[in-house]
CSV table of C-alpha atoms and ligand atoms in Angstrom, one decimal:
chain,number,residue,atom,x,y,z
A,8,UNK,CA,-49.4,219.7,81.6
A,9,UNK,CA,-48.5,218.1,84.9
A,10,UNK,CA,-44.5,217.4,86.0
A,11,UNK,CA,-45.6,213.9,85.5
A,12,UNK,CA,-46.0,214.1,82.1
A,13,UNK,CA,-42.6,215.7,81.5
A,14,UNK,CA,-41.3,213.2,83.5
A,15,UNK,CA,-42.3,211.0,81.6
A,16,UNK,CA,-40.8,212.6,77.9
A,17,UNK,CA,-37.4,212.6,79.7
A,18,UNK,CA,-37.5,209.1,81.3
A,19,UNK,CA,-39.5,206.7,78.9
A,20,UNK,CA,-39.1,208.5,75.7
A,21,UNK,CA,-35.7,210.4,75.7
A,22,UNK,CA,-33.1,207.7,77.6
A,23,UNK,CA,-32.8,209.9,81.1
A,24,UNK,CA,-32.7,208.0,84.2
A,25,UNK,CA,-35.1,209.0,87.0
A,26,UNK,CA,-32.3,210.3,89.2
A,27,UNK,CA,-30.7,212.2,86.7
A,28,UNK,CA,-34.0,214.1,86.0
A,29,UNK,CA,-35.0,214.5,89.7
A,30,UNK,CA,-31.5,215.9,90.5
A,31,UNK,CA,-31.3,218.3,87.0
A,32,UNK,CA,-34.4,219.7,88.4
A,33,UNK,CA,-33.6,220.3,91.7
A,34,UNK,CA,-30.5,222.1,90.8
A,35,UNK,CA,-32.7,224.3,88.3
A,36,UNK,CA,-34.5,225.5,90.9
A,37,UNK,CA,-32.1,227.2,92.4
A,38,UNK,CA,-30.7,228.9,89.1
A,39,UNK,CA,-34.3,230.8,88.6
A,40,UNK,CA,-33.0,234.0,89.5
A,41,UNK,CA,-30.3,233.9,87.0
A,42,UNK,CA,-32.1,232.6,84.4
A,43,UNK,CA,-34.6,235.9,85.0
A,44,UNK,CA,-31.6,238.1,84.7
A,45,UNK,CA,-29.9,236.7,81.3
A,46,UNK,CA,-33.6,236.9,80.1
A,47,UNK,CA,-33.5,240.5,80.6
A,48,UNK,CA,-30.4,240.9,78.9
A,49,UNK,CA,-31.9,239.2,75.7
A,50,UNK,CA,-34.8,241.3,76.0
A,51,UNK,CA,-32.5,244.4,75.7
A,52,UNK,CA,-30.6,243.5,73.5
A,53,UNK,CA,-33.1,241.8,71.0
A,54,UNK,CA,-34.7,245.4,71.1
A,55,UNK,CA,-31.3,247.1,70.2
A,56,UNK,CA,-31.4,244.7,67.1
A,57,UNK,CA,-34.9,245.5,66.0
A,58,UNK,CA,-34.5,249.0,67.0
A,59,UNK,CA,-31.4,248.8,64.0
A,60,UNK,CA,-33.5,246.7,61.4
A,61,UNK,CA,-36.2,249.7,61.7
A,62,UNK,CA,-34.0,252.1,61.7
A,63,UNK,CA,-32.5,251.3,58.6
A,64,UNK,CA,-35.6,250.3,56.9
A,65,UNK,CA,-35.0,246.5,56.6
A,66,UNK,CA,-37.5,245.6,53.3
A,67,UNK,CA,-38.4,242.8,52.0
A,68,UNK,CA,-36.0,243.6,48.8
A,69,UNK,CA,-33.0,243.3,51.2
A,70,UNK,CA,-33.2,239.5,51.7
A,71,UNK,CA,-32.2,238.5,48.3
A,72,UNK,CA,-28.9,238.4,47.4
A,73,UNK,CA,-26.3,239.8,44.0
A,74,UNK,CA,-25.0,237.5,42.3
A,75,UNK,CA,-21.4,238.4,39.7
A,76,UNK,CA,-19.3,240.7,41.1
A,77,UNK,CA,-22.5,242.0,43.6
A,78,UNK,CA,-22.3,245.5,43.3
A,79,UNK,CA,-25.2,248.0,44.5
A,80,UNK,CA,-25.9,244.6,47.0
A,81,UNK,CA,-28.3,247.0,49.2
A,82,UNK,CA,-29.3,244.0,51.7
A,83,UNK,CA,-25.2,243.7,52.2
A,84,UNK,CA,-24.6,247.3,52.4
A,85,UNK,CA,-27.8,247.5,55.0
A,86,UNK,CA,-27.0,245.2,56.8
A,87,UNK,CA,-23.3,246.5,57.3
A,88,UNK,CA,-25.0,249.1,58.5
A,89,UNK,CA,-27.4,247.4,60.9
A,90,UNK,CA,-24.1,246.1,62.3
A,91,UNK,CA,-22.7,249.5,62.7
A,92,UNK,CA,-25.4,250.8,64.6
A,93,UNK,CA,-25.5,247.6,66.7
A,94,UNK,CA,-21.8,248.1,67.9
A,95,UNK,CA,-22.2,251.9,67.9
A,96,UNK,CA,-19.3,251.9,65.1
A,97,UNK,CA,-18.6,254.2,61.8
A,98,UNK,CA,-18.6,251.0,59.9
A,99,UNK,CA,-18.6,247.1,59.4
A,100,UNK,CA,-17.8,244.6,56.8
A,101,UNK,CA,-20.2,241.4,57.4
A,102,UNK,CA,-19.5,238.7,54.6
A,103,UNK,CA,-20.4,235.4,53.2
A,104,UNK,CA,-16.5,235.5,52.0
A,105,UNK,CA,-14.8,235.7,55.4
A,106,UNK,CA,-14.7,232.2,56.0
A,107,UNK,CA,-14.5,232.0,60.1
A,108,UNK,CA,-13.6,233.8,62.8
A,109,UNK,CA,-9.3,233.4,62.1
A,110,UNK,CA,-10.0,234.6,58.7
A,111,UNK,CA,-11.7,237.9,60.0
A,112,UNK,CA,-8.6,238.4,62.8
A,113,UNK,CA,-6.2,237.7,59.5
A,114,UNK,CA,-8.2,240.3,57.4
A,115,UNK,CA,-8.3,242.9,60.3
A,116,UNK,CA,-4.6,242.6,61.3
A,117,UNK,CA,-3.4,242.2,57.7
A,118,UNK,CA,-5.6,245.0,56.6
A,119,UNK,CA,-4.3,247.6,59.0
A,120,UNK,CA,-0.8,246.7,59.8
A,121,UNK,CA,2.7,247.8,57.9
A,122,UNK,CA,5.9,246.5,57.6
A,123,UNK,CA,7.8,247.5,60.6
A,124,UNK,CA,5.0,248.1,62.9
A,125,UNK,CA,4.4,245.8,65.9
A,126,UNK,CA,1.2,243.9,66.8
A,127,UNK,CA,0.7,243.7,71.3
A,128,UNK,CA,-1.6,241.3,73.0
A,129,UNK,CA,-1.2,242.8,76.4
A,130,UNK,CA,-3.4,239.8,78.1
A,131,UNK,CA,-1.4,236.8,77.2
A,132,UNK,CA,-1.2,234.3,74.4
A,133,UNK,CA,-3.9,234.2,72.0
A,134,UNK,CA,-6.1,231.8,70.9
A,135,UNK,CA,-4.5,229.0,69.2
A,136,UNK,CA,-5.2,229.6,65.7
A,137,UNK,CA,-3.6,233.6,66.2
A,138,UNK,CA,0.2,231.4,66.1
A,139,UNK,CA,0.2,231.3,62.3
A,140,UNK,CA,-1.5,234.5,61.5
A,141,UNK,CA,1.3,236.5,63.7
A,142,UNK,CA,3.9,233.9,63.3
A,143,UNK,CA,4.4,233.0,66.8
A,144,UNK,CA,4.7,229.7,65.0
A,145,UNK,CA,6.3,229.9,62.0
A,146,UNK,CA,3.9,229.8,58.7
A,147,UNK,CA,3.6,230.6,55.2
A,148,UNK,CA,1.7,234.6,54.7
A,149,UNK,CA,2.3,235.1,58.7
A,150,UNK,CA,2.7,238.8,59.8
A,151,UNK,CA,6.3,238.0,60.5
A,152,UNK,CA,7.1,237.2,57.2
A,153,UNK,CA,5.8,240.6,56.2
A,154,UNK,CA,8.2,242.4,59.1
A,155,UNK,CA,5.1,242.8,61.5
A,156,UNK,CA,6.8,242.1,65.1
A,157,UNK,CA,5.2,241.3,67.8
A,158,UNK,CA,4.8,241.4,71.7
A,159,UNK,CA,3.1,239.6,74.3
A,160,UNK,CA,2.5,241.0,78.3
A,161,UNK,CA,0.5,238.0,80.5
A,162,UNK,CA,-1.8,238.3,82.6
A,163,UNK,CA,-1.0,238.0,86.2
A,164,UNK,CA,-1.1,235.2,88.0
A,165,UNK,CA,-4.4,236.0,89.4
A,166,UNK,CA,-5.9,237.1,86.2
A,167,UNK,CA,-5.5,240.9,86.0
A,168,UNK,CA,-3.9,243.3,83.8
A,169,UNK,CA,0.2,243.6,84.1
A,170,UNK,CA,-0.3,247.1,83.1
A,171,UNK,CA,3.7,248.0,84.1
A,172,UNK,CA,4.6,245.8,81.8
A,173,UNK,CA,2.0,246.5,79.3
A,174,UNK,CA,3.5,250.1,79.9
A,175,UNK,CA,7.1,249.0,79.5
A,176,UNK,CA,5.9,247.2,75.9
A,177,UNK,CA,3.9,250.2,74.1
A,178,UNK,CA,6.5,251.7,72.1
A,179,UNK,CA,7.1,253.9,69.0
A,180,UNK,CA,6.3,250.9,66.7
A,181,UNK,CA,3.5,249.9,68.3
A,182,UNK,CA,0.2,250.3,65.9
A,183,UNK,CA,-2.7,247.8,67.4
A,184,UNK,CA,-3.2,245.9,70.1
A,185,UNK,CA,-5.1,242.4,70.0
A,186,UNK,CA,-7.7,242.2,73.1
A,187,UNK,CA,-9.1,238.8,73.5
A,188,UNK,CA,-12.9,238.8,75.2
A,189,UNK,CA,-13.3,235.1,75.7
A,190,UNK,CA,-10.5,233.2,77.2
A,191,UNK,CA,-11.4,230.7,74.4
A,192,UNK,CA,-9.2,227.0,75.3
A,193,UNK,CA,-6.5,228.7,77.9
A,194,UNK,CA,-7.0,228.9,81.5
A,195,UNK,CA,-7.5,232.3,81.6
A,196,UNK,CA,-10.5,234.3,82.9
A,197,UNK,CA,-13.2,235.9,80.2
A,198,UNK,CA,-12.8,239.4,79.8
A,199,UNK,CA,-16.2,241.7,80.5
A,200,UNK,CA,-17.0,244.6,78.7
A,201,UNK,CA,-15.9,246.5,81.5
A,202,UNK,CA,-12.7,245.3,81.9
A,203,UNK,CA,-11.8,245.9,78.5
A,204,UNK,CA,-13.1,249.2,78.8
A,205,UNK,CA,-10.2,250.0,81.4
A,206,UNK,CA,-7.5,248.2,79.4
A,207,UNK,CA,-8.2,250.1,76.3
A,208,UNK,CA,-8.4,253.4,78.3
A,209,UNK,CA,-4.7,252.6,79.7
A,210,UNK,CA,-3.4,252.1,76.1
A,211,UNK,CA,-5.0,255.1,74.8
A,212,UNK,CA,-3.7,257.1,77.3
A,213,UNK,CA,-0.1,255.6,76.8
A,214,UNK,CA,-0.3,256.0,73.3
A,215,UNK,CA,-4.4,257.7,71.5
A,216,UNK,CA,-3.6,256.9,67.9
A,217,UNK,CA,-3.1,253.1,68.6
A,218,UNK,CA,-5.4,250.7,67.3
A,219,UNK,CA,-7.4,248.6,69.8
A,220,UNK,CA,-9.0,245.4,68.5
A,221,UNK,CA,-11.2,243.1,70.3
A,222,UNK,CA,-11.6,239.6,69.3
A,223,UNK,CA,-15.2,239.4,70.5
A,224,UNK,CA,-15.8,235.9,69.6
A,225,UNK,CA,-18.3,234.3,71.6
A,226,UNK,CA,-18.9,237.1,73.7
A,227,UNK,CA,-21.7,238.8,71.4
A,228,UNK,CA,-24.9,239.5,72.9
A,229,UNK,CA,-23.7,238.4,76.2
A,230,UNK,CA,-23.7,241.7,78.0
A,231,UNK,CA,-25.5,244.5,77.3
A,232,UNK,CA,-22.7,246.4,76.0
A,233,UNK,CA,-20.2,245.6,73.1
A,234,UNK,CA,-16.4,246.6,73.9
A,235,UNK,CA,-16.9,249.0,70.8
A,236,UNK,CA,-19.3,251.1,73.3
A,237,UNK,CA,-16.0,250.7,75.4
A,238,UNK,CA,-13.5,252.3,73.5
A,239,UNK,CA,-12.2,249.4,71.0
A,240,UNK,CA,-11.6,250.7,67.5
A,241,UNK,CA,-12.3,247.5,65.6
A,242,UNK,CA,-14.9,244.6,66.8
A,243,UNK,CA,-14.2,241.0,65.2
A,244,UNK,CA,-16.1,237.8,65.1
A,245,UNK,CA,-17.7,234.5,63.5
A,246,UNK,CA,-21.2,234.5,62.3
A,247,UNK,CA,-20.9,231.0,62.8
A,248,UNK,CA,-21.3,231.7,66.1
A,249,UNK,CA,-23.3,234.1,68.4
A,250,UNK,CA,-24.0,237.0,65.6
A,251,UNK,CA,-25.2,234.2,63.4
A,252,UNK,CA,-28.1,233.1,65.5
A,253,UNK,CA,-27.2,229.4,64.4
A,254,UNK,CA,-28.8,230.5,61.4
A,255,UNK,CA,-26.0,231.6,59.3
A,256,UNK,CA,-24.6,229.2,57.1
A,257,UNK,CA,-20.6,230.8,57.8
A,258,UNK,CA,-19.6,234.6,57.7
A,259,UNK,CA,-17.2,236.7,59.9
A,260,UNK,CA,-17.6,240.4,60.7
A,261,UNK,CA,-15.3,243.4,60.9
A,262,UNK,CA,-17.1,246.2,63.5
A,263,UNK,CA,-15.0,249.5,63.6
A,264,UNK,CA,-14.0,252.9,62.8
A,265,UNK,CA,-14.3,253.9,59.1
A,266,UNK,CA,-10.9,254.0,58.6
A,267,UNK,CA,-10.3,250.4,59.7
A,268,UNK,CA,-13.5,248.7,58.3
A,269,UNK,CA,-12.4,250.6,54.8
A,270,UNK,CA,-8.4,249.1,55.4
A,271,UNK,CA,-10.1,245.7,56.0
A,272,UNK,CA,-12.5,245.5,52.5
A,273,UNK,CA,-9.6,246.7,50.2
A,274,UNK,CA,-7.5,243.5,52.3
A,275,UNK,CA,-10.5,241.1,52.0
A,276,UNK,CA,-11.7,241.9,48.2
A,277,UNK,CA,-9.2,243.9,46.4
A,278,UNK,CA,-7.2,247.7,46.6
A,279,UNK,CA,-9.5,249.9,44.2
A,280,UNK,CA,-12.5,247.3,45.2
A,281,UNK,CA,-13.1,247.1,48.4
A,282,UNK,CA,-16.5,247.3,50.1
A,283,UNK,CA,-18.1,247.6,46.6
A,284,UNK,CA,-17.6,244.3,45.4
A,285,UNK,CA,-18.7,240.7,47.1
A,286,UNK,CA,-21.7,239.1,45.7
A,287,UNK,CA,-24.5,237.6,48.6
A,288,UNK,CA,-25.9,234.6,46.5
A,289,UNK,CA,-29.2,234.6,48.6
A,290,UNK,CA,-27.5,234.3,51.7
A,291,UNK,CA,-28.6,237.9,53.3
A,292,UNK,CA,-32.2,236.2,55.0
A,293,UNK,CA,-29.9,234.3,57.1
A,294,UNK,CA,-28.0,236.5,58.2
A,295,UNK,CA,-30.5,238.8,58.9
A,296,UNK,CA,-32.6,236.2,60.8
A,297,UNK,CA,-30.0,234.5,62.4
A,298,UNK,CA,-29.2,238.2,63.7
A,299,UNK,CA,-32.2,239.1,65.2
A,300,UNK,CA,-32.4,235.2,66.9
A,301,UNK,CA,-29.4,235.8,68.4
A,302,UNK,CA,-30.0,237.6,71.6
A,303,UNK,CA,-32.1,234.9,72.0
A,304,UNK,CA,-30.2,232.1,71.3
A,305,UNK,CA,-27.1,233.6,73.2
A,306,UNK,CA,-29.3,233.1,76.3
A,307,UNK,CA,-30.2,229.8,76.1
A,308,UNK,CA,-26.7,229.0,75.4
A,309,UNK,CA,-25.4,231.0,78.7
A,310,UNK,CA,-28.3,229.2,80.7
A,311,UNK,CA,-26.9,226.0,79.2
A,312,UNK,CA,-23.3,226.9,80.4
A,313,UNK,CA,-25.1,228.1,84.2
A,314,UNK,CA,-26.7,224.7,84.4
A,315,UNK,CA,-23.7,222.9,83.1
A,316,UNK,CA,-21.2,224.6,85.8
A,317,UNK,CA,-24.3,223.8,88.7
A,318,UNK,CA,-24.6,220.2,88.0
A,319,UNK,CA,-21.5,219.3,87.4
A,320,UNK,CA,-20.0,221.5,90.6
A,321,UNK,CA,-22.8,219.5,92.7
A,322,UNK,CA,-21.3,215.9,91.5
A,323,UNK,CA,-17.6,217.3,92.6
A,324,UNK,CA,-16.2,218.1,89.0
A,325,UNK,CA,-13.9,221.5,89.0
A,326,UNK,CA,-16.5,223.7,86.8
A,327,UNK,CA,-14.9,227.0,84.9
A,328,UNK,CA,-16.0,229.2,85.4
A,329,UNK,CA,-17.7,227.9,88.5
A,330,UNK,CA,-21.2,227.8,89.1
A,331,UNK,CA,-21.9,231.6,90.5
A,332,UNK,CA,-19.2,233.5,88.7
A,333,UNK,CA,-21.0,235.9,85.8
A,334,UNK,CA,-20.6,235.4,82.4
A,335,UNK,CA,-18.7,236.9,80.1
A,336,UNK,CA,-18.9,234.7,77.0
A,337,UNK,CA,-20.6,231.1,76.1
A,338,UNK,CA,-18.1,228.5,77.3
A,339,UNK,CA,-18.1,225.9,79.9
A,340,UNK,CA,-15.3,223.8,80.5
A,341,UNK,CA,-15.6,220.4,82.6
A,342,UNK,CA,-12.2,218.9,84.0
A,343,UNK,CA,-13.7,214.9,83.8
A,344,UNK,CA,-10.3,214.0,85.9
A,345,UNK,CA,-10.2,210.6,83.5
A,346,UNK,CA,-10.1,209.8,79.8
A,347,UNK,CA,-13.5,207.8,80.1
A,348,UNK,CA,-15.3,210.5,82.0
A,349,UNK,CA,-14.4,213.2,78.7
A,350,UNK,CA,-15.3,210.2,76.4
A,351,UNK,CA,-18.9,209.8,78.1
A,352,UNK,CA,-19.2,213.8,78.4
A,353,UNK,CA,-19.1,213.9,74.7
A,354,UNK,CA,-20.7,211.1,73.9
A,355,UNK,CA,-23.7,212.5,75.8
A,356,UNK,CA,-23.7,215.4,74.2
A,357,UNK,CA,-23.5,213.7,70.4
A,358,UNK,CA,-26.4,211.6,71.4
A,359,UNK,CA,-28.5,214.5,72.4
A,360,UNK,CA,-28.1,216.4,68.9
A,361,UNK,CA,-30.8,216.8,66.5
A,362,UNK,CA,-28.4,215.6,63.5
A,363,UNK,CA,-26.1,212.8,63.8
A,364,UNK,CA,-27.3,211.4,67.2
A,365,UNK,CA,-26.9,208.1,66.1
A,366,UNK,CA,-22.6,208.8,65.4
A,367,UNK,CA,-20.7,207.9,68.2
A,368,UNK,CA,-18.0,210.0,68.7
A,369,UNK,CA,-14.1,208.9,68.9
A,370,UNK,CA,-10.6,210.3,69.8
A,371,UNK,CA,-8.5,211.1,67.5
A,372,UNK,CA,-5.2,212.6,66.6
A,373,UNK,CA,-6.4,216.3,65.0
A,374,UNK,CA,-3.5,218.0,63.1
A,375,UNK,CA,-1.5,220.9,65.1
A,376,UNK,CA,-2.9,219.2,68.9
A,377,UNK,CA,-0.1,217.2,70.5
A,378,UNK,CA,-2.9,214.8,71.9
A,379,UNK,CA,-6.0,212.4,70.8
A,380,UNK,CA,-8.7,214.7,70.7
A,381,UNK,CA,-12.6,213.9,71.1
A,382,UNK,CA,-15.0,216.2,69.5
A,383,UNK,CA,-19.4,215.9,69.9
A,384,UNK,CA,-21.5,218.0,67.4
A,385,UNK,CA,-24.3,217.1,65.5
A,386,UNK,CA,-25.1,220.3,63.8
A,387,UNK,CA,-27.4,222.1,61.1
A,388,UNK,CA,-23.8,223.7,60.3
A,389,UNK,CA,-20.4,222.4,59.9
A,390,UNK,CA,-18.7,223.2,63.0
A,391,UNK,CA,-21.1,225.7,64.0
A,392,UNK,CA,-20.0,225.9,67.4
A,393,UNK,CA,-23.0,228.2,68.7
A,394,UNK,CA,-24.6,225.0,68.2
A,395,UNK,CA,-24.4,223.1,71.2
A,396,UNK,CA,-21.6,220.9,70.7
A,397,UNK,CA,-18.2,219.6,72.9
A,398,UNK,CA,-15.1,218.8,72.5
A,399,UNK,CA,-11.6,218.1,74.3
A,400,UNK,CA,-7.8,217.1,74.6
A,401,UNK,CA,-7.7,213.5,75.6
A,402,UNK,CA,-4.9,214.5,78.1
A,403,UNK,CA,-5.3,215.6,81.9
A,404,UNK,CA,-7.5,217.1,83.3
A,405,UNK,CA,-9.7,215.5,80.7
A,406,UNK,CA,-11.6,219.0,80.5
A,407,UNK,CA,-14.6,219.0,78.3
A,408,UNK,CA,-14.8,222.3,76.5
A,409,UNK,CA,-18.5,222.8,75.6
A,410,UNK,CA,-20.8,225.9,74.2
A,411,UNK,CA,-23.6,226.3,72.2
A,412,UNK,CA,-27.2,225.4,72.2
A,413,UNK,CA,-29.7,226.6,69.6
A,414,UNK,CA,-32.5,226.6,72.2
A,415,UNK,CA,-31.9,226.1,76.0
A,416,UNK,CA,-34.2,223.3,75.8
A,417,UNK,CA,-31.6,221.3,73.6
A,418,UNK,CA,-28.6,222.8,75.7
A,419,UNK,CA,-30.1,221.3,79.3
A,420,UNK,CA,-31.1,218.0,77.2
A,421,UNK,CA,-27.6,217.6,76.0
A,422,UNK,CA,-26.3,218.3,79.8
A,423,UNK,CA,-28.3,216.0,81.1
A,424,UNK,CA,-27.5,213.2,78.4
A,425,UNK,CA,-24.1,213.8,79.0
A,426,UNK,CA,-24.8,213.0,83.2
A,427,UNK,CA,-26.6,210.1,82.1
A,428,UNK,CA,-23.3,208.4,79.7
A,429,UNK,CA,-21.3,208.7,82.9
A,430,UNK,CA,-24.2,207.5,85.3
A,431,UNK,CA,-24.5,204.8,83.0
A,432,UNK,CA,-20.5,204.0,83.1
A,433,UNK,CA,-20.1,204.6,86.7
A,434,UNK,CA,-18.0,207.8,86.2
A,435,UNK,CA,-20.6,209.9,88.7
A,436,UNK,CA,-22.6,209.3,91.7
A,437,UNK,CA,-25.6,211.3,91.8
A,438,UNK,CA,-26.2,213.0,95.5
A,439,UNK,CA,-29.4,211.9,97.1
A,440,UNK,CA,-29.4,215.8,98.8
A,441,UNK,CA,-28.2,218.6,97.8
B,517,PLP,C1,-13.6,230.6,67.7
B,517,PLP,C2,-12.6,231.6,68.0
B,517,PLP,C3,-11.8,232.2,67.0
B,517,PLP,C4,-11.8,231.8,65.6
B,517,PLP,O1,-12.1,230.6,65.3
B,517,PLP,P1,-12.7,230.0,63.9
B,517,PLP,O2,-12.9,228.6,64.2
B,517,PLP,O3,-11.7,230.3,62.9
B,517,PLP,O4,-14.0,230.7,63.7
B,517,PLP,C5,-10.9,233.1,67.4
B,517,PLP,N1,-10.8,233.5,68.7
B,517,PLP,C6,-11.6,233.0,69.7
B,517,PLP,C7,-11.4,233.5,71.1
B,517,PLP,C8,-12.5,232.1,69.3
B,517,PLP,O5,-13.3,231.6,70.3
């Protein structure tokens, strides 16, 4: 196939404008290199989730599912285990019944804290929906309400760890501190592996017997190591997100030491049940294949977020993280400077999906968000958010929030639909040079 023919599919068939395509192209060339790179990172780590699926002897027998109360469910117990030996843990709890990613941070926390002890996040506030489950705003079932207190140490201004603080904080009724990998909505920087690595060392050294939990939500796969190969003593996520491999119809997973995975079933199921119980209803092939997509689909996602930082960089939008900084976890956001510019963004991006292209997206006023907010996904999975898909506060800097992208083809698609709303409207001028 000649360029011209690709063109072509872009600018008579798919509603791109010449100059949009011309210009997405040129700025791909440049990104080669770190495309080859995140490639190689898939690679490795797509081997170190077949290498688990042979080790434990995936079978056919193992992707159908228990039905009842599911006991002796050997495609859920094996694949537990595949997650174990993904994250180098003693243990993991990966079910249907944890219903997102909050529900998983609820069950660990719940599961493994006392009254009287005290929950620290030593790098700032967490993400939003963290408020309720530790009562930082008031709510029904929060930690607070069960005498779980709680402390906070910031980052500093420039990003890094406040460790005098964090120091000062760790005390006798300290039992686990709350990392967060990805800096999720907040201005923050994205934690790597590495860094995390140092915190947790700091904390042990303060204090060994604490528990150190990473909320490792949209960082999976990313790297080459997990923060469990770090030091962190429990692992959490979404499989409607990166573990899933967009595959996954919903799920959550618990990574850890035995100890805490074990504290974590008898808080999910039932004391006396635990990990025994939990029926799969036929769900185990998509999590098993939606795992071993993932590396994969984690990459196009990250090239996605690469390309998205470049172009929009280039047309004089502040990018974060900006277009050469590495990557730590899946998400871009775009500060549009105007309500209309986040409007087209995400109107772009709707148009682009493979389900509900034809929806135009609107504001509106989302419970627990102090402004209209504008939301683009057109997904195989309700809000399946490694799906590509967008979203933002309709309230300055007009940043577009935006992750995902089942195949990188899809994810640039999306990008570039989303250039061509605002080239359309006006909202961009597209540089003849770069
Ligand atoms: C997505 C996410 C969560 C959990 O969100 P759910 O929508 O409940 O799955 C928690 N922490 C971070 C950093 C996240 O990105």
């Amino acid at each position: 196939m000649n360029t011209s023919d690709m063109k072509q599919m872009y600018c008579k068939n798919m509603g791109i404008d010449e100059k949009v395509y011309d210009f997405s192209e040129k700025i791909l060339e440049g990104l080669q290199d770190r495309f080859a790179k995140i490639d190689k990172t898939a690679e490795y780590n797509q081997l170190k989730v077949l290498q688990a699926m042979q080790k434990n002897k995936v079978a056919e027998m193992h992707l159908t599912g228990s039905t009842g109360y599911g006991y002796n469910d050997e495609g859920r117990d094996t694949l537990e285990q595949i997650y174990a030996d993904i994250f180098h843990t003693e243990a993991a709890l990966v079910r249907p019944q944890i219903v997102c990613g909050t529900h998983a941070l609820n069950v660990a926390l719940a599961a493994n804290l006392r009254p009287g002890d005290e929950l620290l996040s030593p790098v700032g506030k967490p993400y939003d929906t963290m408020d309720e489950i530790i009562g930082i705003r008031p709510s029904k079932g929060s930690l607070a309400e069960y005498g779980i207190s709680y402390r906070q140490v910031d980052l500093l201004p420039d990003g890094s760890f406040d460790y005098d603080n964090i120091a000062k904080a760790i005390n006798e009724k300290t039992k686990l501190v709350t990392i967060q990998r990805s800096k999720g909505y907040a201005q923050r920087p994205t934690l790597s592996v590495a860094r995390i690595g140092e915190l947790i060392a700091f904390v042990k050294k303060i204090k060994p017997e604490v528990i150190c939990m990473v909320d490792n939500c949209y960082g999976e796969f990313v790297e080459l190591a997990e923060p469990s190969d770090v030091g962190a003593d429990m692992v959490v996520g979404s499989l409607i997100k990166n573990p899933g491999g967009g595959l996954a119809p919903c799920g959550g997973y618990i990574a850890g030491t035995k100890e805490c995975v074990e504290q974590a079933a008898y808080r999910l199921s039932s004391p006396g049940l635990g990990k025994e119980v939990g029926a799969t209803l036929g769900i185990n092939q998509s999590f098993y294949q939606g795992l071993f997509l993932a590396p994969t689909v984690v990459a196009g996602a990250l090239k996605g977020a690469i390309f998205a930082a470049n172009v929009y960089e280039k047309l004089g939008f502040k990018v974060i993280p900006n277009s050469t900084e590495s990557r730590h976890d899946i998400i871009q956001s775009v500060e549009l400077g105007t309500p209309e510019g986040l409007i087209a963004f995400c109107k772009g991006i709707q148009a682009a999906a493979p389900v509900d292209s034809y929806v135009t997206p609107e504001p509106w006023a989302m419970p627990g968000y102090d402004s209209d907010v504008i939301m683009a996904a057109g997904a195989f999975v309700q809000g399946s958010s490694i799906e590509l898909s967008a979203d933002g506060p309709l309230k300055a800097p007009y940043a577009a929030y935006f992750q995902g992208g089942l195949t990188w083809y899809h994810a640039k698609y999306g990008i570039m639909m989303s250039m061509q709303q605002m080239y359309e409207k006006g909202l961009l001028t597209i540089p003849e040079k770069l």
